[in-house]
Amino acid sequence: LAGIQDDSVASLSSLHAVEHFGLGRYGDPVEPDACFRAMRALARVLQPGGRLYFSVPIGIERVEFNAHRVFAPDTILRTMGALRLVSFAAIDDRDQFWPDARPAAFAHEQFACGLFEFTK
């Protein structure tokens, strides 16, 4: 996203990608902050009033060796702090879909799916 101007994109989606950034699994360099830089870049290029659709594994925060990260929901909200959460849905550890949920309710899951809609 380095070549994209600030506040220039009306609609973005990042669906189960960022959790893999910087872990070296796909030939990328090992960079512990790569996922956070990517999230901040998404927020940077989103235009005011635009929408970002973002999904990642959520629950007890950790890195699963040679696979992916699981983010605490609050980590996502803090990292995307320049944006406002419009809606949140999740699929919990029991495969139950929660269409209108609170992110904090999934902080103790093992491997839930968080579906965030943000705007600037």
Short mmCIF file of N, CA, C and O in Angstrom, two decimals:
data_model
loop_
_atom_site.label_atom_id
_atom_site.label_comp_id
_atom_site.label_asym_id
_atom_site.label_seq_id
_atom_site.Cartn_x
_atom_site.Cartn_y
_atom_site.Cartn_z
N LEU A 1 0.81 -1.20 0.00
CA LEU A 1 0.00 0.00 0.00
C LEU A 1 0.85 1.26 0.00
O LEU A 1 0.32 2.35 0.07
N ALA A 2 2.15 1.08 -0.08
CA ALA A 2 3.06 2.23 0.00
C ALA A 2 2.82 3.24 -1.11
O ALA A 2 2.97 4.43 -0.90
N GLY A 3 2.43 2.80 -2.29
CA GLY A 3 2.24 3.71 -3.41
C GLY A 3 0.85 4.31 -3.50
O GLY A 3 0.56 5.06 -4.42
N ILE A 4 -0.02 4.01 -2.55
CA ILE A 4 -1.39 4.51 -2.59
C ILE A 4 -1.49 5.75 -1.70
O ILE A 4 -1.03 5.74 -0.55
N GLN A 5 -2.12 6.80 -2.23
CA GLN A 5 -2.24 8.05 -1.49
C GLN A 5 -3.13 7.90 -0.26
O GLN A 5 -4.08 7.11 -0.26
N ASP A 6 -2.84 8.69 0.75
CA ASP A 6 -3.68 8.76 1.95
C ASP A 6 -5.11 9.12 1.56
O ASP A 6 -5.32 9.90 0.61
N ASP A 7 -6.07 8.59 2.29
CA ASP A 7 -7.49 8.96 2.15
C ASP A 7 -8.01 8.83 0.72
O ASP A 7 -8.83 9.64 0.29
N SER A 8 -7.58 7.81 -0.02
CA SER A 8 -7.92 7.75 -1.44
C SER A 8 -8.79 6.58 -1.86
O SER A 8 -9.27 6.55 -2.99
N VAL A 9 -9.05 5.62 -0.99
CA VAL A 9 -9.76 4.42 -1.39
C VAL A 9 -11.12 4.35 -0.68
O VAL A 9 -11.18 4.41 0.55
N ALA A 10 -12.18 4.18 -1.45
CA ALA A 10 -13.54 4.19 -0.89
C ALA A 10 -13.91 2.89 -0.20
O ALA A 10 -14.67 2.89 0.76
N SER A 11 -13.42 1.77 -0.70
CA SER A 11 -13.80 0.48 -0.14
C SER A 11 -12.61 -0.46 -0.19
O SER A 11 -11.97 -0.62 -1.24
N LEU A 12 -12.31 -1.07 0.95
CA LEU A 12 -11.20 -2.01 1.07
C LEU A 12 -11.68 -3.26 1.78
O LEU A 12 -12.55 -3.19 2.65
N SER A 13 -11.09 -4.38 1.43
CA SER A 13 -11.33 -5.59 2.21
C SER A 13 -10.01 -6.32 2.40
O SER A 13 -9.17 -6.36 1.52
N SER A 14 -9.85 -6.85 3.58
CA SER A 14 -8.72 -7.70 3.93
C SER A 14 -9.32 -8.86 4.70
O SER A 14 -9.69 -8.73 5.87
N LEU A 15 -9.46 -9.98 4.02
CA LEU A 15 -10.17 -11.13 4.59
C LEU A 15 -9.18 -12.28 4.80
O LEU A 15 -8.72 -12.91 3.84
N HIS A 16 -8.85 -12.51 6.03
CA HIS A 16 -7.94 -13.58 6.44
C HIS A 16 -6.63 -13.57 5.69
O HIS A 16 -6.19 -14.58 5.15
N ALA A 17 -5.98 -12.42 5.72
CA ALA A 17 -4.65 -12.28 5.11
C ALA A 17 -3.63 -11.76 6.12
O ALA A 17 -2.57 -12.34 6.29
N VAL A 18 -3.98 -10.68 6.83
CA VAL A 18 -3.03 -9.98 7.69
C VAL A 18 -2.43 -10.88 8.76
O VAL A 18 -1.28 -10.69 9.16
N GLU A 19 -3.16 -11.89 9.19
CA GLU A 19 -2.63 -12.76 10.24
C GLU A 19 -1.40 -13.56 9.80
O GLU A 19 -0.70 -14.14 10.61
N HIS A 20 -1.13 -13.58 8.49
CA HIS A 20 0.03 -14.31 7.97
C HIS A 20 1.23 -13.41 7.73
O HIS A 20 2.34 -13.91 7.54
N PHE A 21 1.05 -12.09 7.72
CA PHE A 21 2.11 -11.17 7.35
C PHE A 21 3.26 -11.21 8.36
O PHE A 21 3.06 -11.20 9.57
N GLY A 22 4.47 -11.25 7.83
CA GLY A 22 5.67 -11.14 8.64
C GLY A 22 6.11 -12.39 9.36
O GLY A 22 7.04 -12.35 10.15
N LEU A 23 5.46 -13.51 9.07
CA LEU A 23 5.83 -14.76 9.76
C LEU A 23 6.77 -15.64 8.93
O LEU A 23 7.21 -16.68 9.41
N GLY A 24 7.06 -15.24 7.69
CA GLY A 24 8.01 -15.97 6.87
C GLY A 24 7.48 -17.22 6.20
O GLY A 24 8.21 -17.88 5.47
N ARG A 25 6.24 -17.55 6.41
CA ARG A 25 5.70 -18.81 5.88
C ARG A 25 5.61 -18.81 4.36
O ARG A 25 5.75 -19.84 3.71
N TYR A 26 5.35 -17.66 3.78
CA TYR A 26 5.15 -17.60 2.33
C TYR A 26 6.31 -16.92 1.62
O TYR A 26 6.15 -16.30 0.59
N GLY A 27 7.49 -17.02 2.21
CA GLY A 27 8.68 -16.44 1.62
C GLY A 27 8.90 -14.99 1.98
O GLY A 27 9.89 -14.39 1.56
N ASP A 28 8.00 -14.41 2.75
CA ASP A 28 8.19 -13.03 3.20
C ASP A 28 9.20 -13.03 4.35
O ASP A 28 9.37 -14.03 5.03
N PRO A 29 9.88 -11.90 4.56
CA PRO A 29 10.82 -11.86 5.68
C PRO A 29 10.10 -11.92 7.03
O PRO A 29 8.95 -11.51 7.14
N VAL A 30 10.79 -12.44 8.02
CA VAL A 30 10.23 -12.47 9.37
C VAL A 30 10.30 -11.05 9.92
O VAL A 30 11.39 -10.49 10.09
N GLU A 31 9.14 -10.47 10.14
CA GLU A 31 9.01 -9.10 10.64
C GLU A 31 7.84 -9.08 11.62
O GLU A 31 6.69 -9.03 11.20
N PRO A 32 8.10 -9.11 12.91
CA PRO A 32 7.02 -9.21 13.90
C PRO A 32 5.96 -8.12 13.82
O PRO A 32 4.82 -8.35 14.19
N ASP A 33 6.30 -6.94 13.30
CA ASP A 33 5.33 -5.84 13.24
C ASP A 33 4.65 -5.71 11.89
O ASP A 33 3.87 -4.78 11.68
N ALA A 34 4.92 -6.60 10.94
CA ALA A 34 4.38 -6.46 9.59
C ALA A 34 2.85 -6.43 9.58
O ALA A 34 2.25 -5.65 8.84
N CYS A 35 2.21 -7.24 10.39
CA CYS A 35 0.74 -7.25 10.42
C CYS A 35 0.18 -5.92 10.90
O CYS A 35 -0.82 -5.42 10.37
N PHE A 36 0.85 -5.31 11.87
CA PHE A 36 0.38 -4.03 12.41
C PHE A 36 0.64 -2.89 11.42
O PHE A 36 -0.20 -1.99 11.28
N ARG A 37 1.76 -2.94 10.73
CA ARG A 37 2.02 -1.93 9.69
C ARG A 37 0.98 -2.04 8.58
O ARG A 37 0.50 -1.02 8.08
N ALA A 38 0.60 -3.25 8.22
CA ALA A 38 -0.42 -3.45 7.19
C ALA A 38 -1.76 -2.89 7.64
O ALA A 38 -2.46 -2.22 6.86
N MET A 39 -2.15 -3.13 8.88
CA MET A 39 -3.42 -2.60 9.38
C MET A 39 -3.42 -1.07 9.37
O MET A 39 -4.40 -0.44 8.97
N ARG A 40 -2.31 -0.48 9.82
CA ARG A 40 -2.23 0.98 9.82
C ARG A 40 -2.26 1.52 8.39
O ARG A 40 -2.84 2.59 8.13
N ALA A 41 -1.66 0.81 7.45
CA ALA A 41 -1.68 1.24 6.05
C ALA A 41 -3.10 1.19 5.48
O ALA A 41 -3.50 2.08 4.73
N LEU A 42 -3.86 0.16 5.83
CA LEU A 42 -5.25 0.09 5.39
C LEU A 42 -6.03 1.30 5.92
O LEU A 42 -6.79 1.93 5.18
N ALA A 43 -5.82 1.63 7.18
CA ALA A 43 -6.50 2.79 7.76
C ALA A 43 -6.05 4.08 7.09
O ALA A 43 -6.86 4.98 6.84
N ARG A 44 -4.79 4.18 6.77
CA ARG A 44 -4.24 5.39 6.15
C ARG A 44 -4.85 5.67 4.79
O ARG A 44 -5.21 6.80 4.47
N VAL A 45 -5.01 4.64 3.95
CA VAL A 45 -5.48 4.86 2.58
C VAL A 45 -7.01 4.95 2.47
O VAL A 45 -7.53 5.40 1.46
N LEU A 46 -7.72 4.52 3.50
CA LEU A 46 -9.19 4.57 3.46
C LEU A 46 -9.64 6.03 3.45
O LEU A 46 -9.19 6.83 4.27
N GLN A 47 -10.52 6.36 2.53
CA GLN A 47 -10.99 7.75 2.47
C GLN A 47 -12.06 8.01 3.53
O GLN A 47 -12.71 7.07 3.98
N PRO A 48 -12.21 9.25 3.95
CA PRO A 48 -13.27 9.57 4.91
C PRO A 48 -14.63 9.10 4.38
O PRO A 48 -14.97 9.34 3.22
N GLY A 49 -15.36 8.42 5.23
CA GLY A 49 -16.65 7.86 4.83
C GLY A 49 -16.55 6.52 4.12
O GLY A 49 -17.56 5.87 3.86
N GLY A 50 -15.32 6.09 3.80
CA GLY A 50 -15.11 4.81 3.13
C GLY A 50 -15.32 3.65 4.10
O GLY A 50 -15.51 3.85 5.30
N ARG A 51 -15.29 2.46 3.57
CA ARG A 51 -15.50 1.26 4.39
C ARG A 51 -14.32 0.30 4.24
O ARG A 51 -13.81 0.08 3.14
N LEU A 52 -13.92 -0.27 5.37
CA LEU A 52 -12.92 -1.34 5.42
C LEU A 52 -13.59 -2.56 6.01
O LEU A 52 -14.13 -2.50 7.12
N TYR A 53 -13.59 -3.65 5.27
CA TYR A 53 -14.11 -4.95 5.73
C TYR A 53 -12.89 -5.80 6.05
O TYR A 53 -12.05 -6.04 5.19
N PHE A 54 -12.80 -6.24 7.30
CA PHE A 54 -11.56 -6.82 7.81
C PHE A 54 -11.89 -8.05 8.64
O PHE A 54 -12.70 -7.98 9.57
N SER A 55 -11.28 -9.18 8.31
CA SER A 55 -11.49 -10.39 9.12
C SER A 55 -10.16 -11.05 9.43
O SER A 55 -9.26 -11.10 8.59
N VAL A 56 -10.07 -11.52 10.66
CA VAL A 56 -8.89 -12.23 11.15
C VAL A 56 -9.34 -13.21 12.23
O VAL A 56 -10.42 -13.06 12.80
N PRO A 57 -8.49 -14.19 12.56
CA PRO A 57 -8.78 -15.03 13.72
C PRO A 57 -8.68 -14.19 14.99
O PRO A 57 -7.75 -13.38 15.13
N ILE A 58 -9.61 -14.37 15.90
CA ILE A 58 -9.59 -13.64 17.17
C ILE A 58 -9.75 -14.62 18.32
O ILE A 58 -10.24 -15.72 18.16
N GLY A 59 -9.32 -14.15 19.48
CA GLY A 59 -9.41 -14.94 20.70
C GLY A 59 -8.23 -14.61 21.60
O GLY A 59 -7.79 -13.47 21.67
N ILE A 60 -7.71 -15.62 22.25
CA ILE A 60 -6.53 -15.44 23.10
C ILE A 60 -5.34 -15.18 22.18
O ILE A 60 -5.01 -16.01 21.34
N GLU A 61 -4.73 -14.01 22.33
CA GLU A 61 -3.71 -13.57 21.38
C GLU A 61 -2.47 -14.46 21.44
O GLU A 61 -1.96 -14.78 22.51
N ARG A 62 -2.00 -14.82 20.24
CA ARG A 62 -0.81 -15.67 20.14
C ARG A 62 -0.37 -15.79 18.69
O ARG A 62 -1.12 -15.44 17.77
N VAL A 63 0.82 -16.33 18.49
CA VAL A 63 1.31 -16.71 17.17
C VAL A 63 1.34 -18.22 17.14
O VAL A 63 1.93 -18.85 18.02
N GLU A 64 0.70 -18.79 16.16
CA GLU A 64 0.74 -20.25 15.94
C GLU A 64 1.92 -20.50 15.02
O GLU A 64 1.92 -20.04 13.87
N PHE A 65 2.92 -21.23 15.50
CA PHE A 65 4.16 -21.43 14.77
C PHE A 65 3.90 -21.86 13.33
O PHE A 65 3.12 -22.77 13.07
N ASN A 66 4.57 -21.19 12.40
CA ASN A 66 4.53 -21.49 10.99
C ASN A 66 3.11 -21.51 10.41
O ASN A 66 2.81 -22.28 9.50
N ALA A 67 2.24 -20.70 10.96
CA ALA A 67 0.87 -20.69 10.45
C ALA A 67 0.30 -19.28 10.39
O ALA A 67 0.15 -18.70 9.32
N HIS A 68 -0.04 -18.71 11.54
CA HIS A 68 -0.79 -17.46 11.57
C HIS A 68 -0.79 -16.89 13.00
O HIS A 68 -0.35 -17.54 13.93
N ARG A 69 -1.34 -15.72 13.11
CA ARG A 69 -1.58 -15.10 14.41
C ARG A 69 -3.06 -15.22 14.75
O ARG A 69 -3.90 -15.31 13.86
N VAL A 70 -3.34 -15.19 16.02
CA VAL A 70 -4.70 -15.01 16.53
C VAL A 70 -4.63 -13.71 17.33
O VAL A 70 -3.75 -13.56 18.18
N PHE A 71 -5.51 -12.77 17.02
CA PHE A 71 -5.48 -11.45 17.64
C PHE A 71 -6.54 -11.33 18.73
O PHE A 71 -7.67 -11.79 18.55
N ALA A 72 -6.18 -10.68 19.82
CA ALA A 72 -7.20 -10.26 20.79
C ALA A 72 -8.05 -9.21 20.09
O ALA A 72 -7.51 -8.35 19.38
N PRO A 73 -9.37 -9.26 20.24
CA PRO A 73 -10.20 -8.26 19.57
C PRO A 73 -9.77 -6.83 19.88
O PRO A 73 -9.76 -5.97 18.99
N ASP A 74 -9.36 -6.58 21.11
CA ASP A 74 -8.94 -5.24 21.49
C ASP A 74 -7.68 -4.80 20.74
O ASP A 74 -7.50 -3.61 20.48
N THR A 75 -6.82 -5.73 20.39
CA THR A 75 -5.63 -5.39 19.61
C THR A 75 -6.03 -4.82 18.25
O THR A 75 -5.44 -3.85 17.78
N ILE A 76 -7.03 -5.43 17.63
CA ILE A 76 -7.51 -4.93 16.33
C ILE A 76 -8.08 -3.52 16.51
O ILE A 76 -7.76 -2.61 15.75
N LEU A 77 -8.92 -3.33 17.51
CA LEU A 77 -9.54 -2.03 17.73
C LEU A 77 -8.50 -0.95 18.03
O LEU A 77 -8.59 0.17 17.51
N ARG A 78 -7.49 -1.27 18.83
CA ARG A 78 -6.42 -0.31 19.14
C ARG A 78 -5.60 0.02 17.89
O ARG A 78 -5.28 1.18 17.62
N THR A 79 -5.25 -1.01 17.13
CA THR A 79 -4.41 -0.80 15.94
C THR A 79 -5.16 0.02 14.89
O THR A 79 -4.57 0.83 14.19
N MET A 80 -6.45 -0.19 14.78
CA MET A 80 -7.28 0.55 13.82
C MET A 80 -7.86 1.80 14.48
O MET A 80 -8.90 2.30 14.06
N GLY A 81 -7.20 2.32 15.48
CA GLY A 81 -7.72 3.43 16.28
C GLY A 81 -8.13 4.66 15.49
O GLY A 81 -8.95 5.45 15.95
N ALA A 82 -7.55 4.87 14.31
CA ALA A 82 -7.93 6.02 13.48
C ALA A 82 -9.30 5.81 12.84
O ALA A 82 -9.84 6.75 12.26
N LEU A 83 -9.84 4.61 12.94
CA LEU A 83 -11.12 4.29 12.31
C LEU A 83 -12.19 4.06 13.37
O LEU A 83 -11.90 3.82 14.53
N ARG A 84 -13.44 4.13 12.92
CA ARG A 84 -14.59 3.88 13.81
C ARG A 84 -15.20 2.54 13.43
O ARG A 84 -15.42 2.25 12.25
N LEU A 85 -15.47 1.72 14.43
CA LEU A 85 -16.12 0.43 14.21
C LEU A 85 -17.59 0.66 13.89
O LEU A 85 -18.32 1.26 14.68
N VAL A 86 -18.04 0.20 12.72
CA VAL A 86 -19.43 0.34 12.29
C VAL A 86 -20.23 -0.87 12.73
O VAL A 86 -21.33 -0.76 13.26
N SER A 87 -19.65 -2.05 12.50
CA SER A 87 -20.33 -3.28 12.90
C SER A 87 -19.30 -4.36 13.15
O SER A 87 -18.16 -4.28 12.69
N PHE A 88 -19.74 -5.36 13.90
CA PHE A 88 -18.87 -6.48 14.22
C PHE A 88 -19.72 -7.74 14.28
O PHE A 88 -20.80 -7.75 14.87
N ALA A 89 -19.24 -8.78 13.66
CA ALA A 89 -19.86 -10.10 13.73
C ALA A 89 -18.75 -11.10 13.98
O ALA A 89 -17.57 -10.81 13.77
N ALA A 90 -19.12 -12.28 14.43
CA ALA A 90 -18.10 -13.29 14.72
C ALA A 90 -18.68 -14.69 14.59
O ALA A 90 -19.90 -14.88 14.66
N ILE A 91 -17.79 -15.60 14.39
CA ILE A 91 -18.09 -17.03 14.47
C ILE A 91 -17.26 -17.56 15.62
O ILE A 91 -16.03 -17.42 15.62
N ASP A 92 -17.92 -18.14 16.63
CA ASP A 92 -17.20 -18.56 17.83
C ASP A 92 -16.59 -19.95 17.67
O ASP A 92 -16.67 -20.57 16.61
N ASP A 93 -15.97 -20.42 18.74
CA ASP A 93 -15.31 -21.73 18.73
C ASP A 93 -16.26 -22.89 18.48
O ASP A 93 -15.84 -23.98 18.12
N ARG A 94 -17.54 -22.68 18.68
CA ARG A 94 -18.54 -23.72 18.48
C ARG A 94 -19.23 -23.60 17.13
O ARG A 94 -20.27 -24.18 16.89
N ASP A 95 -18.65 -22.75 16.25
CA ASP A 95 -19.16 -22.50 14.90
C ASP A 95 -20.51 -21.81 14.89
O ASP A 95 -21.27 -21.90 13.93
N GLN A 96 -20.83 -21.09 15.96
CA GLN A 96 -22.07 -20.31 16.01
C GLN A 96 -21.79 -18.90 15.49
O GLN A 96 -20.82 -18.26 15.90
N PHE A 97 -22.65 -18.43 14.59
CA PHE A 97 -22.52 -17.10 14.02
C PHE A 97 -23.24 -16.08 14.89
O PHE A 97 -24.40 -16.27 15.26
N TRP A 98 -22.55 -15.00 15.21
CA TRP A 98 -23.09 -13.90 16.01
C TRP A 98 -23.09 -12.64 15.13
O TRP A 98 -22.06 -12.00 14.97
N PRO A 99 -24.22 -12.29 14.51
CA PRO A 99 -24.24 -11.21 13.52
C PRO A 99 -24.10 -9.80 14.09
O PRO A 99 -23.68 -8.90 13.37
N ASP A 100 -24.44 -9.58 15.33
CA ASP A 100 -24.36 -8.25 15.93
C ASP A 100 -23.77 -8.42 17.32
O ASP A 100 -24.49 -8.48 18.31
N ALA A 101 -22.45 -8.48 17.38
CA ALA A 101 -21.79 -8.87 18.62
C ALA A 101 -20.88 -7.75 19.12
O ALA A 101 -20.63 -6.76 18.44
N ARG A 102 -20.39 -7.95 20.33
CA ARG A 102 -19.38 -7.06 20.92
C ARG A 102 -18.02 -7.75 20.81
O ARG A 102 -17.89 -8.91 21.21
N PRO A 103 -17.01 -7.08 20.27
CA PRO A 103 -15.69 -7.72 20.13
C PRO A 103 -15.16 -8.31 21.43
O PRO A 103 -14.60 -9.41 21.43
N ALA A 104 -15.33 -7.61 22.55
CA ALA A 104 -14.79 -8.09 23.82
C ALA A 104 -15.35 -9.43 24.24
O ALA A 104 -14.70 -10.19 24.97
N ALA A 105 -16.53 -9.78 23.77
CA ALA A 105 -17.15 -11.06 24.13
C ALA A 105 -16.38 -12.25 23.57
O ALA A 105 -16.61 -13.39 23.99
N PHE A 106 -15.44 -12.01 22.67
CA PHE A 106 -14.71 -13.11 22.02
C PHE A 106 -13.24 -13.16 22.43
O PHE A 106 -12.46 -13.91 21.86
N ALA A 107 -12.88 -12.39 23.44
CA ALA A 107 -11.49 -12.31 23.88
C ALA A 107 -10.95 -13.62 24.43
O ALA A 107 -9.73 -13.84 24.42
N HIS A 108 -11.82 -14.51 24.90
CA HIS A 108 -11.35 -15.76 25.51
C HIS A 108 -11.57 -16.98 24.62
O HIS A 108 -11.35 -18.12 25.06
N GLU A 109 -11.96 -16.75 23.38
CA GLU A 109 -12.11 -17.86 22.43
C GLU A 109 -10.73 -18.38 22.05
O GLU A 109 -9.71 -17.68 22.19
N GLN A 110 -10.67 -19.61 21.57
CA GLN A 110 -9.41 -20.17 21.10
C GLN A 110 -9.12 -19.78 19.65
O GLN A 110 -8.01 -19.40 19.32
N PHE A 111 -10.14 -19.89 18.79
CA PHE A 111 -9.92 -19.63 17.37
C PHE A 111 -11.24 -19.23 16.73
O PHE A 111 -11.84 -19.97 15.96
N ALA A 112 -11.71 -18.03 17.09
CA ALA A 112 -12.93 -17.49 16.50
C ALA A 112 -12.57 -16.67 15.27
O ALA A 112 -11.39 -16.39 15.03
N CYS A 113 -13.57 -16.31 14.52
CA CYS A 113 -13.38 -15.47 13.34
C CYS A 113 -14.07 -14.14 13.61
O CYS A 113 -15.27 -14.10 13.87
N GLY A 114 -13.30 -13.05 13.58
CA GLY A 114 -13.86 -11.72 13.77
C GLY A 114 -14.06 -11.03 12.43
O GLY A 114 -13.17 -11.04 11.58
N LEU A 115 -15.23 -10.46 12.25
CA LEU A 115 -15.59 -9.77 11.01
C LEU A 115 -15.90 -8.32 11.37
O LEU A 115 -16.95 -8.01 11.92
N PHE A 116 -14.96 -7.44 11.08
CA PHE A 116 -15.02 -6.04 11.47
C PHE A 116 -15.39 -5.18 10.25
O PHE A 116 -14.81 -5.36 9.17
N GLU A 117 -16.28 -4.23 10.45
CA GLU A 117 -16.55 -3.21 9.43
C GLU A 117 -16.17 -1.87 10.05
O GLU A 117 -16.72 -1.48 11.09
N PHE A 118 -15.22 -1.18 9.41
CA PHE A 118 -14.75 0.11 9.90
C PHE A 118 -15.05 1.21 8.88
O PHE A 118 -15.19 0.96 7.69
N THR A 119 -15.09 2.44 9.36
CA THR A 119 -15.14 3.62 8.51
C THR A 119 -14.20 4.67 9.09
O THR A 119 -13.77 4.57 10.24
N LYS A 120 -13.91 5.67 8.27
CA LYS A 120 -13.03 6.76 8.71
C LYS A 120 -13.87 8.01 8.81
O LYS A 120 -14.67 8.31 7.98
#
